[in-house]
Amino acid sequence: MLNVYLSGEIHTDWRDEIVNKCNQEGLVIKFSSPVTNHELSDNCGVQILGSEDSNFWKDNKGANINSIRTKKAIEGSDVVIVKFGEKYKQWNAAFDAGYASALNKSIIVIHSDDNQHPLKEVDAAACAVTKDQDQAVKILKYILEGTI
Amino acid sequence: MLNVYLSGEIHTDWRDEIVNKCNQEGLVIKFSSPVTNHELSDNCGVQILGSEDSNFWKDNKGANINSIRTKKAIEGSDVVIVKFGEKYKQWNAAFDAGYASALNKSIIVIHSDDNQHPLKEVDAAACAVTKDQDQAVKILKYILEGTI
Amino acid sequence: MLNVYLSGEIHTDWRDEIVNKCNQEGLVIKFSSPVTNHELSDNCGVQILGSEDSNFWKDNKGANINSIRTKKAIEGSDVVIVKFGEKYKQWNAAFDAGYASALNKSIIVIHSDDNQHPLKEVDAAACAVTKDQDQAVKILKYILEGTI
Amino acid sequence: MLNVYLSGEIHTDWRDEIVNKCNQEGLVIKFSSPVTNHELSDNCGVQILGSEDSNFWKDNKGANINSIRTKKAIEGSDVVIVKFGEKYKQWNAAFDAGYASALNKSIIVIHSDDNQHPLKEVDAAACAVTKDQDQAVKILKYILEGTI
Amino acid sequence: MLNVYLSGEIHTDWRDEIVNKCNQEGLVIKFSSPVTNHELSDNCGVQILGSEDSNFWKDNKGANINSIRTKKAIEGSDVVIVKFGEKYKQWNAAFDAGYASALNKSIIVIHSDDNQHPLKEVDAAACAVTKDQDQAVKILKYILEGTI
Amino acid sequence: MLNVYLSGEIHTDWRDEIVNKCNQEGLVIKFSSPVTNHELSDNCGVQILGSEDSNFWKDNKGANINSIRTKKAIEGSDVVIVKFGEKYKQWNAAFDAGYASALNKSIIVIHSDDNQHPLKEVDAAACAVTKDQDQAVKILKYILEGTI
Amino acid sequence: MLNVYLSGEIHTDWRDEIVNKCNQEGLVIKFSSPVTNHELSDNCGVQILGSEDSNFWKDNKGANINSIRTKKAIEGSDVVIVKFGEKYKQWNAAFDAGYASALNKSIIVIHSDDNQHPLKEVDAAACAVTKDQDQAVKILKYILEGTI
Amino acid sequence: MLNVYLSGEIHTDWRDEIVNKCNQEGLVIKFSSPVTNHELSDNCGVQILGSEDSNFWKDNKGANINSIRTKKAIEGSDVVIVKFGEKYKQWNAAFDAGYASALNKSIIVIHSDDNQHPLKEVDAAACAVTKDQDQAVKILKYILEGTI
C-alpha cells in the first residue's frame, strides 16, 4: 500500500488521470490532494471566517486554512507527485516539493521540457522526473508490484 | 547573534544591500547565500565533473553540487530571507522556502505587490512579508536589539 | 480521516457542539479530549494514589496523571482546537497550544473578541482563529471534503 | 555554561534581578529574553511593515515578528524560566512553557501561591517551581557549580 | 485505545494481574512485554546462534536478541509501566525507564516504599508512582474512560 | 505483528525460504523486499523514463526509482534482515544496513564465515549475526512468540 | 575534541582518576558530571525550595533539580561513561544509560565481573565494557588520537 | 567553514591528498577520518579490552570501539566523502554512506568507472560522483568560495 500526495496545478484533470489509470491497474494506493475547487480554495478563508478589505489578508486566511490539509497530506505520504503545468506561477507546487524534500519524502516531478532549466533544483531533489502522468503511473506500478 | 540565509534571485545585488545596511547598524549577523555567480552556478557540474550531452544531466550535476551549499546554509540558519523578483520562474526560491518551513525556520519573504496572490502559500508560512530589503533589515535589527 | 484534539475549558459543552455538528455533516473525525469531569480531573491524583496535605502536591499528582491522556492525544492529532472562554485562567489551554505548536500540529483557536490582544501570540501560531464552534466545524468540513 | 531563556511578564524588572544576582555569583550564563519594551513589542509589526485597520492584523504582524526571537531563544536554551505575575492574562508565558516542554527543555516556573491551582499543568511540566527570583538563581548556581 | 509496555521483573505474575484487571474493566489496551520465560530469555542467544565459552558473550548474544522485542515495544507504546520488585538488581528495568523517558513516553512506576530513595530519579521522570498493580490499573482506566 | 524488510542479494531464493518457514510457524509478519526481478531492477529507469547513452545515467535513473521502494520499506520496518552472499559487490546491502542503523532499526545480518572480517562494522551494528536463514527465522519466532 | 559525561556512583573518586589520566595524556576532552557532593545532591530540593514532610516529595524536588544538569550533560555529550560500583542500587546510572542509548550516544560501561549478568542489557547497548577506569581512558585516547 | 568526514579505504594516502590540496587552496575545512593505522584499527578491541579466542568477538570489540569515532564524525559533518578503491570488500564504506544518507548529509563518492554499476545505489544517494580526489577538492572549493 502506498500513500501518494498529488501536488500542483488544480485547473486541469491530471489527478483524475493518475487515479483512474492506477485503478485500472488495480494498484492499492491512497491518494490525497489539495482542494481542487479553484474558486473555493481562493475564497475559503473569507467565506468561513469573514471578509477582509485587503487581498493580502484574504489570501492569508485562505492559505492558512488550506495548509491544514496540505501539511497532513504531505506528512502522511510515502510519495509526493508534483506537477508543473503551463499556467500560473506555481510557487505553491515548488514550496510543497521543498517541504516534502526536507521531510525526506520520495518525490516524482511531472513537467514538460520547456520548464527543465528553471526546475533543475526541484528535479535534483526528486527520485524521478517524468514527462507526463503515464510515466508517473508506471513508476507507481513498478514500486508496488515490481512489474512495468 | 543571528544566522541568516539569503535565498532567491542571484542577478541583482539585493544581498549586498541587506548585508551593508546591517553592517551600518552594527548588527552581529552571519549571512550565508548561494553562489551568486549565475553562469558558474549553472555550469559548475560540468566544469568540475565533465561535460554532458543533455541539458537535463548538465543541470542535474550542477543543482546537486549547489544543494550541498544550500542545505548546509538553511539547516544552520535561524532566519531564511527569500526574495522573489521580477525575472525568471524562481521555483528554487519557493523550494527553499518550503524546505525551511518543514525545518521550522523563521522565514521572511520579500516581494512586490504584483506577486501577492501567487505567493500566498509562501507568505502564509512566513513570519513577515516585506516590500523591500529595508523592511527586512528593520526586522533583523528589531529581533537582535529590540529597537527600530 | 482526521484526528482532532479538543483542548480548553471543560465546564461548558462546546465539545459536544462540535462533535454533534460534525456528525450531522457526516465528517469522519476521531475526536479526543481531556477528562471533562471537572471535579474528578482535579482529584484523580489523590483519589488513586493517596491523599496529600498540600494543594501543590495534590495538584501535581493529578496534573501528571492527566498529562498521560493529553500528551497521547496531542501527539496523535492532526488538528488541535483550543477554546478560550470567559472563566478561569486557562493557562493549561495556552500550554497545550504551545506544546502543539512545537510539534508542528495545525491549530485552530476559538475565542471572542474580548481576548484578542492577550491571545495574539497563540493566534499567530494558529492556522485559523474562529469566533465560535460553528466556524471551526466549517473549517473541518472544508479540510475533509473541500466544500463549505 | 548555561543558556537560559527568561519568558513571561515584561512590565517588571524581574529579569534584571536574575541577571544581576547571577553576575554577582560569577555564574557563566547566556541569558536571552523577549523584547521588553512593551509598547514597541506591541507595535513592531505595524511600525515596520505598515499600519493596519484592525487590531487583529496589527497584533498578528507584531506577534509573528516577535516569534522569530522567541523561537530562536527557546530552541537554543538549556533552561526556560517562566514567570507568572499578577497582571495580564499571560497566555504567551504559558504558550512558551508548552513549546519548551514539547522540545524537552528544562523548565523553572516562578509564581506566587495565589496562582498555584490554575498553573498546576505548567508546574507539573517543570523541574522546579519557585516562589521568587532568588530561588531560581539558587537553582542555576547549584546546576552550574554544585553549591548553594 | 492505549499501547502499554510492561517492563521489569519477569519472575512474578504481576503482568497477568494488570492484564486481567484491565480485561475485567473492559479497557481497550494492547499490552506488550519482554519474553517472560526467564531461562529462555537468558539462553536464547546461545540456543539460536551457537554456544559461547564466556558468560559475557553468552549474555551479549541473548541481550541483543531480546533488545529487538524491547525496542519495538517501547517505541510503539503510549505508556511504559515499570515494576521494581524485591529480587535481583533490575538494572534492565531502570534502563528501559531511561530509554522511555528520552523518547518522551509516559511512565508509571510500581515499587514499594523500601525502594523509594534509590528510585528517586526514576520516579521523578514518571507521571505516577504507584504502590501496586491495582493503582496502575486505576490510572489506565481513568486515562481511557475518565472514571475511577 | 512485525514488519521485516529483507535486504540483500536478489538472485537466490533466500527470501522465499524465510517467508515460507515463517508461514509454517504461523508467525504474523509483514515482509517487504526490493524488486527481485534482477533485469527489470537494473532497467526500470530507462524502460519507464527513456533510454540513456551512458551506463551511469541509466543506473542513476533506475537506482533512484528503486530507492522509493527501499526507503519506504526500511522506514516502515521493525527489523531489517540483510543477507550477504557469495556473488557481486553487494554495496547496496551494506548501504541499506547503514541507513537502517542510523534510523535505529534492529538489524539481523546473514553471512557465512568467509565474510566475517570485512563485515565486522556491519555485524557490530546488528542485534544478531546468523549463519543462515534458519537462524534468522528462529529469532523472528522468539521475538514474536517467546519460544524457540 | 570530545564531550564526555561521567555517570554513576558519586561516593568514590573514579571521575578524578579518569580526568587526571586524560590530562596526563594531553587529551582534549570536556568532561561533565552530576553534582558529586552526595549530601547536597540529596538535599538540594528542600534546601532551595523549602522543606517537605515526606521523603518522597523531598527526593522528588531534589531529583527534578538534578535532572536539569543531567539532561543537559547527556544531550551535549558524544560519549557517556557509566560506572557501576559495589554499593547502592545505582538505578540512576542504569536510567542514564537507557536515556543515552535512546539518544544514540556512544556508551562505555565500567563494572567488575561480579555484576556481569545483571548488567547484560546495559552492556549490550554499549560500545565497550571495561573493567576499570584505565581501560576507559585508553579508549578515549584511541578515539581521539588513534594510538594506544 | 565546512566539516568533512573522509570515509573509506585506509591503506592509501588519499586523505592526505585531499587535505593537502585544500590547504594549498586555503580552504577552511575541519576534516575528520577513521583511525588510519590499519593494524591498530583491527586490533584495538583486544589490545585495550583483552584477547578473544574467536575472530568474531575480536572484530566485534574493535568495530564497536571504532564506531564511537565514526558516529561522532558523521553526525558532526556537513559533507561525507566516501572513497571506494580497488582492494578489499569495503562494506564499511558503503555502510557509512547509508548511515550518512539517512541523516541527510551531503555525500560525495569517489570511485573509478570499474565500480560504477555495483555502486549505483550509493551514487544515486550522492550529491556528486567524482573520478578522483582532485574533483572532490574542486567541489569543496566551489561550495566554500564559489569559484573553481
PDB file of C-alpha atoms in Angstrom, chain H residues 11-148:
ATOM      1  CA  HIS H  11      45.632   1.725   3.188  1.00  0.00           C
ATOM      2  CA  THR H  12      46.364   4.559   0.702  1.00  0.00           C
ATOM      3  CA  ASP H  13      47.104   8.224   1.296  1.00  0.00           C
ATOM      4  CA  TRP H  14      44.066   9.668  -0.481  1.00  0.00           C
ATOM      5  CA  ARG H  15      43.062  11.597   2.648  1.00  0.00           C
ATOM      6  CA  ASP H  16      46.408  13.396   2.772  1.00  0.00           C
ATOM      7  CA  GLU H  17      45.989  14.285  -0.870  1.00  0.00           C
ATOM      8  CA  ILE H  18      42.631  15.942  -0.203  1.00  0.00           C
ATOM      9  CA  VAL H  19      43.774  17.672   2.974  1.00  0.00           C
ATOM     10  CA  ASN H  20      46.938  18.999   1.353  1.00  0.00           C
ATOM     11  CA  LYS H  21      45.196  20.317  -1.723  1.00  0.00           C
ATOM     12  CA  CYS H  22      42.574  22.024   0.409  1.00  0.00           C
ATOM     13  CA  ASN H  23      45.304  23.596   2.498  1.00  0.00           C
ATOM     14  CA  GLN H  24      47.039  24.842  -0.641  1.00  0.00           C
ATOM     15  CA  GLU H  25      43.760  26.412  -1.707  1.00  0.00           C
ATOM     16  CA  GLY H  26      43.403  27.997   1.729  1.00  0.00           C
ATOM     17  CA  LEU H  27      40.036  26.382   2.339  1.00  0.00           C
ATOM     18  CA  VAL H  28      38.727  26.494   5.908  1.00  0.00           C
ATOM     19  CA  ILE H  29      37.729  22.883   6.447  1.00  0.00           C
ATOM     20  CA  LYS H  30      37.749  20.703   9.552  1.00  0.00           C
ATOM     21  CA  PHE H  31      38.461  17.169   8.399  1.00  0.00           C
ATOM     22  CA  SER H  32      37.778  14.012  10.356  1.00  0.00           C
ATOM     23  CA  SER H  33      38.575  10.431   9.472  1.00  0.00           C
ATOM     24  CA  PRO H  34      38.637   6.936  10.940  1.00  0.00           C
ATOM     25  CA  VAL H  35      41.837   5.716  12.573  1.00  0.00           C
ATOM     26  CA  THR H  36      44.019   5.002   9.531  1.00  0.00           C
ATOM     27  CA  ASN H  37      46.544   2.738  11.232  1.00  0.00           C
ATOM     28  CA  HIS H  38      45.112  -0.430   9.660  1.00  0.00           C
ATOM     29  CA  GLU H  39      46.642  -2.910  12.081  1.00  0.00           C
ATOM     30  CA  LEU H  40      45.744  -0.907  15.162  1.00  0.00           C
ATOM     31  CA  SER H  41      42.233  -0.351  13.835  1.00  0.00           C
ATOM     32  CA  ASP H  42      41.821  -4.127  13.569  1.00  0.00           C
ATOM     33  CA  ASN H  43      43.348  -4.873  16.955  1.00  0.00           C
ATOM     34  CA  CYS H  44      42.239  -2.004  19.170  1.00  0.00           C
ATOM     35  CA  GLY H  45      39.475  -4.045  20.797  1.00  0.00           C
ATOM     36  CA  VAL H  46      41.603  -6.859  22.107  1.00  0.00           C
ATOM     37  CA  GLN H  47      44.589  -4.643  22.839  1.00  0.00           C
ATOM     38  CA  ILE H  48      42.538  -2.461  25.162  1.00  0.00           C
ATOM     39  CA  LEU H  49      39.881  -4.811  26.488  1.00  0.00           C
ATOM     40  CA  GLY H  50      41.652  -8.169  26.477  1.00  0.00           C
ATOM     41  CA  SER H  51      42.157 -11.002  23.994  1.00  0.00           C
ATOM     42  CA  GLU H  52      39.480 -13.184  22.421  1.00  0.00           C
ATOM     43  CA  ASP H  53      39.677 -16.719  21.098  1.00  0.00           C
ATOM     44  CA  SER H  54      37.368 -16.152  18.158  1.00  0.00           C
ATOM     45  CA  ASN H  55      37.888 -13.677  15.356  1.00  0.00           C
ATOM     46  CA  PHE H  56      34.246 -12.727  15.513  1.00  0.00           C
ATOM     47  CA  TRP H  57      34.452 -11.301  19.039  1.00  0.00           C
ATOM     48  CA  LYS H  58      37.885  -9.819  18.422  1.00  0.00           C
ATOM     49  CA  ASP H  59      36.434  -7.898  15.491  1.00  0.00           C
ATOM     50  CA  ASN H  60      33.253  -7.082  17.380  1.00  0.00           C
ATOM     51  CA  LYS H  61      35.233  -5.426  20.162  1.00  0.00           C
ATOM     52  CA  GLY H  62      37.295  -3.451  17.678  1.00  0.00           C
ATOM     53  CA  ALA H  63      34.461  -2.387  15.414  1.00  0.00           C
ATOM     54  CA  ASN H  64      32.400  -1.191  18.368  1.00  0.00           C
ATOM     55  CA  ILE H  65      35.229   0.989  19.642  1.00  0.00           C
ATOM     56  CA  ASN H  66      35.872   2.380  16.177  1.00  0.00           C
ATOM     57  CA  SER H  67      32.159   3.167  15.852  1.00  0.00           C
ATOM     58  CA  ILE H  68      32.492   5.789  18.617  1.00  0.00           C
ATOM     59  CA  ARG H  69      34.809   7.793  16.383  1.00  0.00           C
ATOM     60  CA  THR H  70      32.865   7.180  13.183  1.00  0.00           C
ATOM     61  CA  LYS H  71      29.464   8.056  14.629  1.00  0.00           C
ATOM     62  CA  LYS H  72      30.677  11.320  16.119  1.00  0.00           C
ATOM     63  CA  ALA H  73      32.435  12.230  12.860  1.00  0.00           C
ATOM     64  CA  ILE H  74      29.491  11.519  10.555  1.00  0.00           C
ATOM     65  CA  GLU H  75      26.955  13.226  12.810  1.00  0.00           C
ATOM     66  CA  GLY H  76      29.162  16.299  13.089  1.00  0.00           C
ATOM     67  CA  SER H  77      29.864  16.567   9.373  1.00  0.00           C
ATOM     68  CA  ASP H  78      28.320  18.670   6.625  1.00  0.00           C
ATOM     69  CA  VAL H  79      29.811  16.559   3.861  1.00  0.00           C
ATOM     70  CA  VAL H  80      30.856  12.904   3.853  1.00  0.00           C
ATOM     71  CA  ILE H  81      33.355  11.917   1.174  1.00  0.00           C
ATOM     72  CA  VAL H  82      33.409   8.157   0.591  1.00  0.00           C
ATOM     73  CA  LYS H  83      36.197   6.638  -1.480  1.00  0.00           C
ATOM     74  CA  PHE H  84      35.909   3.165  -2.958  1.00  0.00           C
ATOM     75  CA  GLY H  85      39.236   1.726  -4.125  1.00  0.00           C
ATOM     76  CA  GLU H  86      40.402  -1.438  -5.811  1.00  0.00           C
ATOM     77  CA  LYS H  87      41.131  -3.621  -2.787  1.00  0.00           C
ATOM     78  CA  TYR H  88      39.019  -5.233  -0.099  1.00  0.00           C
ATOM     79  CA  LYS H  89      35.253  -5.558   0.206  1.00  0.00           C
ATOM     80  CA  GLN H  90      34.763  -2.033   1.562  1.00  0.00           C
ATOM     81  CA  TRP H  91      31.372  -2.765   3.064  1.00  0.00           C
ATOM     82  CA  ASN H  92      32.151  -0.375   5.909  1.00  0.00           C
ATOM     83  CA  ALA H  93      32.438   2.441   3.367  1.00  0.00           C
ATOM     84  CA  ALA H  94      29.006   1.613   1.924  1.00  0.00           C
ATOM     85  CA  PHE H  95      27.645   1.298   5.461  1.00  0.00           C
ATOM     86  CA  ASP H  96      28.944   4.792   6.280  1.00  0.00           C
ATOM     87  CA  ALA H  97      27.313   6.125   3.107  1.00  0.00           C
ATOM     88  CA  GLY H  98      23.967   4.638   4.096  1.00  0.00           C
ATOM     89  CA  TYR H  99      24.283   5.984   7.627  1.00  0.00           C
ATOM     90  CA  ALA H 100      25.137   9.448   6.287  1.00  0.00           C
ATOM     91  CA  SER H 101      22.273   9.318   3.805  1.00  0.00           C
ATOM     92  CA  ALA H 102      19.689   8.552   6.478  1.00  0.00           C
ATOM     93  CA  LEU H 103      20.994  11.556   8.440  1.00  0.00           C
ATOM     94  CA  ASN H 104      20.514  13.718   5.316  1.00  0.00           C
ATOM     95  CA  LYS H 105      24.231  14.536   4.995  1.00  0.00           C
ATOM     96  CA  SER H 106      25.635  15.643   1.619  1.00  0.00           C
ATOM     97  CA  ILE H 107      27.653  12.789   0.144  1.00  0.00           C
ATOM     98  CA  ILE H 108      30.483  12.866  -2.402  1.00  0.00           C
ATOM     99  CA  VAL H 109      31.583   9.482  -3.757  1.00  0.00           C
ATOM    100  CA  ILE H 110      34.990   8.801  -5.315  1.00  0.00           C
ATOM    101  CA  HIS H 111      35.428   5.707  -7.472  1.00  0.00           C
ATOM    102  CA  SER H 112      36.740   4.578 -10.830  1.00  0.00           C
ATOM    103  CA  ASP H 113      34.491   3.560 -13.732  1.00  0.00           C
ATOM    104  CA  ASP H 114      35.082  -0.117 -12.949  1.00  0.00           C
ATOM    105  CA  ASN H 115      32.865   0.067  -9.915  1.00  0.00           C
ATOM    106  CA  GLN H 116      30.126   2.148 -11.493  1.00  0.00           C
ATOM    107  CA  HIS H 117      27.400  -0.475 -11.750  1.00  0.00           C
ATOM    108  CA  PRO H 118      27.679  -2.058  -8.280  1.00  0.00           C
ATOM    109  CA  LEU H 119      27.835   1.413  -6.699  1.00  0.00           C
ATOM    110  CA  LYS H 120      24.704   2.713  -8.445  1.00  0.00           C
ATOM    111  CA  GLU H 121      22.614   2.845  -5.256  1.00  0.00           C
ATOM    112  CA  VAL H 122      25.367   4.664  -3.380  1.00  0.00           C
ATOM    113  CA  ASP H 123      25.919   7.042  -6.297  1.00  0.00           C
ATOM    114  CA  ALA H 124      22.182   7.781  -6.510  1.00  0.00           C
ATOM    115  CA  ALA H 125      22.251   8.920  -2.878  1.00  0.00           C
ATOM    116  CA  ALA H 126      25.208  11.234  -3.519  1.00  0.00           C
ATOM    117  CA  CYS H 127      25.410  14.915  -4.489  1.00  0.00           C
ATOM    118  CA  ALA H 128      28.402  14.205  -6.714  1.00  0.00           C
ATOM    119  CA  VAL H 129      30.330  11.228  -8.057  1.00  0.00           C
ATOM    120  CA  THR H 130      33.948  12.016  -8.815  1.00  0.00           C
ATOM    121  CA  LYS H 131      36.710  10.097 -10.546  1.00  0.00           C
ATOM    122  CA  ASP H 132      39.450  11.224  -8.195  1.00  0.00           C
ATOM    123  CA  GLN H 133      40.419  13.349  -5.217  1.00  0.00           C
ATOM    124  CA  ASP H 134      41.070  16.355  -7.429  1.00  0.00           C
ATOM    125  CA  GLN H 135      37.446  16.663  -8.470  1.00  0.00           C
ATOM    126  CA  ALA H 136      36.334  16.280  -4.861  1.00  0.00           C
ATOM    127  CA  VAL H 137      38.614  19.152  -3.826  1.00  0.00           C
ATOM    128  CA  LYS H 138      37.228  21.309  -6.640  1.00  0.00           C
ATOM    129  CA  ILE H 139      33.729  20.726  -5.281  1.00  0.00           C
ATOM    130  CA  LEU H 140      34.775  21.665  -1.751  1.00  0.00           C
ATOM    131  CA  LYS H 141      36.382  24.826  -3.074  1.00  0.00           C
ATOM    132  CA  TYR H 142      33.313  25.720  -5.124  1.00  0.00           C
ATOM    133  CA  ILE H 143      30.995  25.093  -2.167  1.00  0.00           C
ATOM    134  CA  LEU H 144      33.071  27.236   0.152  1.00  0.00           C
ATOM    135  CA  GLU H 145      34.235  30.023  -2.127  1.00  0.00           C
ATOM    136  CA  GLY H 146      32.023  29.996  -5.200  1.00  0.00           C
ATOM    137  CA  THR H 147      35.000  29.698  -7.536  1.00  0.00           C
ATOM    138  CA  ILE H 148      36.622  26.800  -9.358  1.00  0.00           C
TER     139      ILE H 148
END
